């Protein structure tokens, strides 16, 4: 696997979601021959027809990918026989007991193992608990009768993607890498250095796995802390946003985090729980993570409490008789992802407690909840006065917030999107 020999390298990327597909596009754009494998025929049809299912990519980008001569897709795994590299980008959720659910990694191993044996390099990119690569993936492959070094090589390189953030190109984000042997490390570094501006080689997969969890756990704890400060400041009748702006003038020792309705997405609220589970397996505690999870779990209840107070105090209206408009259901702005979204959790609770609730989200035109379909209102440019309160849960960039201010009765802004003093806007 030599540099600038992309014509001799063929990659298979397992899982074409928000991690796998951008990676496939990056390798394809650098001249690698890429096979994208996914169990979802719907995704493959979208790629074929040039219809983007990821908010960071346009239909035109999907169309160019489908028309390229060095990118193919499949729902089957026979093509693994002819690839040099197999990158696993599959989900790693938690089960109902908040334990790592390894079924997708295990299924991927089961699917590729019959076609290994030619020394293929296998790289896991999914976020997971420390020890997964060497204590779970490696033994599973060996159980299949495969031998490390001769039949396959193995390493880990955690994804570092921030959906909705156009400030960083994927190739510009330093790529953390490691392997289970020195040869594995060498081959992984040779591969990724051809498409990423910088690679960061660490001593072992467990260090890379822990690094990924440390990055996300730090963010989880800090946002949870700021959310608790927002609750405290509201109780003391202090503007948390003014406090944060003032604190941010300190040139050292302070990092600004913003409060909101709760932490969502597949990574930030999930990854720390891999770590707390792993700590418990070793008989250790993880107090910061436990407290942070408790704060995050309570945020939807707090947001609804604030909405209730706004209606009953400002409008002299019984909460359950209100008519509300929720702005945004996704877990963060400018994405079409509702996984672990606290905005969606709040919307679901409001549906059960309030007489009338509509939502507006240009990224989620329709959503199914408990077997029923709900559709986003088509525009916010009409009938805003009909709503007793507009609740901003996700601050998408393509919304005219000044129009909201001018035409709404009361706005509860959980993101501080609307700056300045407006008498009908209440910030978190």
mmCIF file of N, CA and C in Angstrom, residues 126-130 157-160 176-177 205-219 267-268 270-272 275:
data_model
loop_
_atom_site.group_PDB
_atom_site.id
_atom_site.type_symbol
_atom_site.label_atom_id
_atom_site.label_comp_id
_atom_site.label_asym_id
_atom_site.label_seq_id
_atom_site.Cartn_x
_atom_site.Cartn_y
_atom_site.Cartn_z
ATOM 1 N N UNK A 126 -16.620 3.539 13.847
ATOM 2 C CA UNK A 126 -17.747 3.814 14.730
ATOM 3 C C UNK A 126 -17.270 4.194 16.125
ATOM 4 N N UNK A 127 -17.953 5.155 16.742
ATOM 5 C CA UNK A 127 -17.642 5.517 18.127
ATOM 6 C C UNK A 127 -18.080 4.375 19.044
ATOM 7 N N UNK A 128 -17.217 4.006 19.979
ATOM 8 C CA UNK A 128 -17.530 2.858 20.812
ATOM 9 C C UNK A 128 -16.687 2.882 22.085
ATOM 10 N N UNK A 129 -16.894 1.921 22.954
ATOM 11 C CA UNK A 129 -16.214 1.920 24.253
ATOM 12 C C UNK A 129 -14.741 1.504 24.116
ATOM 13 N N UNK A 130 -13.896 1.942 25.052
ATOM 14 C CA UNK A 130 -12.476 1.574 25.000
ATOM 15 C C UNK A 130 -12.290 0.061 25.119
ATOM 16 N N UNK A 157 -10.006 4.055 13.744
ATOM 17 C CA UNK A 157 -9.865 5.474 13.431
ATOM 18 C C UNK A 157 -11.218 6.143 13.627
ATOM 19 N N UNK A 158 -11.443 6.786 14.772
ATOM 20 C CA UNK A 158 -12.768 7.329 15.074
ATOM 21 C C UNK A 158 -13.159 8.474 14.152
ATOM 22 N N UNK A 159 -14.422 8.461 13.738
ATOM 23 C CA UNK A 159 -14.929 9.573 12.932
ATOM 24 C C UNK A 159 -14.911 10.852 13.763
ATOM 25 N N UNK A 160 -14.656 11.960 13.093
ATOM 26 C CA UNK A 160 -14.691 13.280 13.731
ATOM 27 C C UNK A 160 -15.476 14.228 12.815
ATOM 28 N N UNK A 176 -7.329 10.760 13.527
ATOM 29 C CA UNK A 176 -6.750 9.929 14.579
ATOM 30 C C UNK A 176 -6.721 8.482 14.108
ATOM 31 N N UNK A 177 -5.582 7.811 14.248
ATOM 32 C CA UNK A 177 -5.446 6.450 13.730
ATOM 33 C C UNK A 177 -4.617 5.585 14.674
ATOM 34 N N UNK A 205 -5.257 1.052 19.581
ATOM 35 C CA UNK A 205 -6.669 1.349 19.340
ATOM 36 C C UNK A 205 -7.406 1.825 20.583
ATOM 37 N N UNK A 206 -7.069 1.283 21.739
ATOM 38 C CA UNK A 206 -7.786 1.688 22.953
ATOM 39 C C UNK A 206 -7.533 3.158 23.285
ATOM 40 N N UNK A 207 -6.341 3.666 22.957
ATOM 41 C CA UNK A 207 -6.058 5.095 23.153
ATOM 42 C C UNK A 207 -6.913 5.924 22.193
ATOM 43 N N UNK A 208 -7.031 5.483 20.950
ATOM 44 C CA UNK A 208 -7.865 6.196 19.981
ATOM 45 C C UNK A 208 -9.332 6.164 20.393
ATOM 46 N N UNK A 209 -9.781 5.009 20.864
ATOM 47 C CA UNK A 209 -11.180 4.882 21.324
ATOM 48 C C UNK A 209 -11.454 5.792 22.512
ATOM 49 N N UNK A 210 -10.523 5.822 23.455
ATOM 50 C CA UNK A 210 -10.687 6.656 24.642
ATOM 51 C C UNK A 210 -10.622 8.137 24.281
ATOM 52 N N UNK A 211 -9.775 8.477 23.334
ATOM 53 C CA UNK A 211 -9.655 9.872 22.906
ATOM 54 C C UNK A 211 -10.984 10.383 22.362
ATOM 55 N N UNK A 212 -11.599 9.585 21.507
ATOM 56 C CA UNK A 212 -12.899 9.969 20.944
ATOM 57 C C UNK A 212 -13.935 10.193 22.050
ATOM 58 N N UNK A 213 -13.980 9.293 23.017
ATOM 59 C CA UNK A 213 -14.958 9.426 24.098
ATOM 60 C C UNK A 213 -14.624 10.606 25.004
ATOM 61 N N UNK A 214 -13.349 10.863 25.223
ATOM 62 C CA UNK A 214 -12.955 12.019 26.037
ATOM 63 C C UNK A 214 -13.417 13.313 25.375
ATOM 64 N N UNK A 215 -13.224 13.411 24.071
ATOM 65 C CA UNK A 215 -13.639 14.620 23.342
ATOM 66 C C UNK A 215 -15.128 14.889 23.537
ATOM 67 N N UNK A 216 -15.938 13.865 23.341
ATOM 68 C CA UNK A 216 -17.387 14.060 23.418
ATOM 69 C C UNK A 216 -17.905 14.144 24.849
ATOM 70 N N UNK A 217 -17.230 13.443 25.765
ATOM 71 C CA UNK A 217 -17.656 13.510 27.168
ATOM 72 C C UNK A 217 -17.371 14.886 27.747
ATOM 73 N N UNK A 218 -16.246 15.479 27.375
ATOM 74 C CA UNK A 218 -15.951 16.836 27.834
ATOM 75 C C UNK A 218 -17.060 17.796 27.404
ATOM 76 N N UNK A 219 -17.487 17.689 26.166
ATOM 77 C CA UNK A 219 -18.553 18.568 25.664
ATOM 78 C C UNK A 219 -19.874 18.290 26.380
ATOM 79 N N UNK A 267 -23.976 11.203 18.965
ATOM 80 C CA UNK A 267 -22.654 11.134 19.601
ATOM 81 C C UNK A 267 -22.619 11.706 21.013
ATOM 82 N N UNK A 268 -22.883 13.008 21.144
ATOM 83 C CA UNK A 268 -22.604 13.694 22.409
ATOM 84 C C UNK A 268 -23.371 13.115 23.600
ATOM 85 N N UNK A 270 -24.575 10.102 23.830
ATOM 86 C CA UNK A 270 -24.459 8.635 23.844
ATOM 87 C C UNK A 270 -23.057 8.183 24.239
ATOM 88 N N UNK A 271 -22.040 8.802 23.631
ATOM 89 C CA UNK A 271 -20.663 8.352 23.857
ATOM 90 C C UNK A 271 -20.259 8.328 25.331
ATOM 91 N N UNK A 272 -20.621 9.344 26.135
ATOM 92 C CA UNK A 272 -20.232 9.294 27.542
ATOM 93 C C UNK A 272 -20.787 8.073 28.276
ATOM 94 N N UNK A 275 -18.625 5.136 28.078
ATOM 95 C CA UNK A 275 -17.525 5.256 29.029
ATOM 96 C C UNK A 275 -17.973 4.909 30.441
#
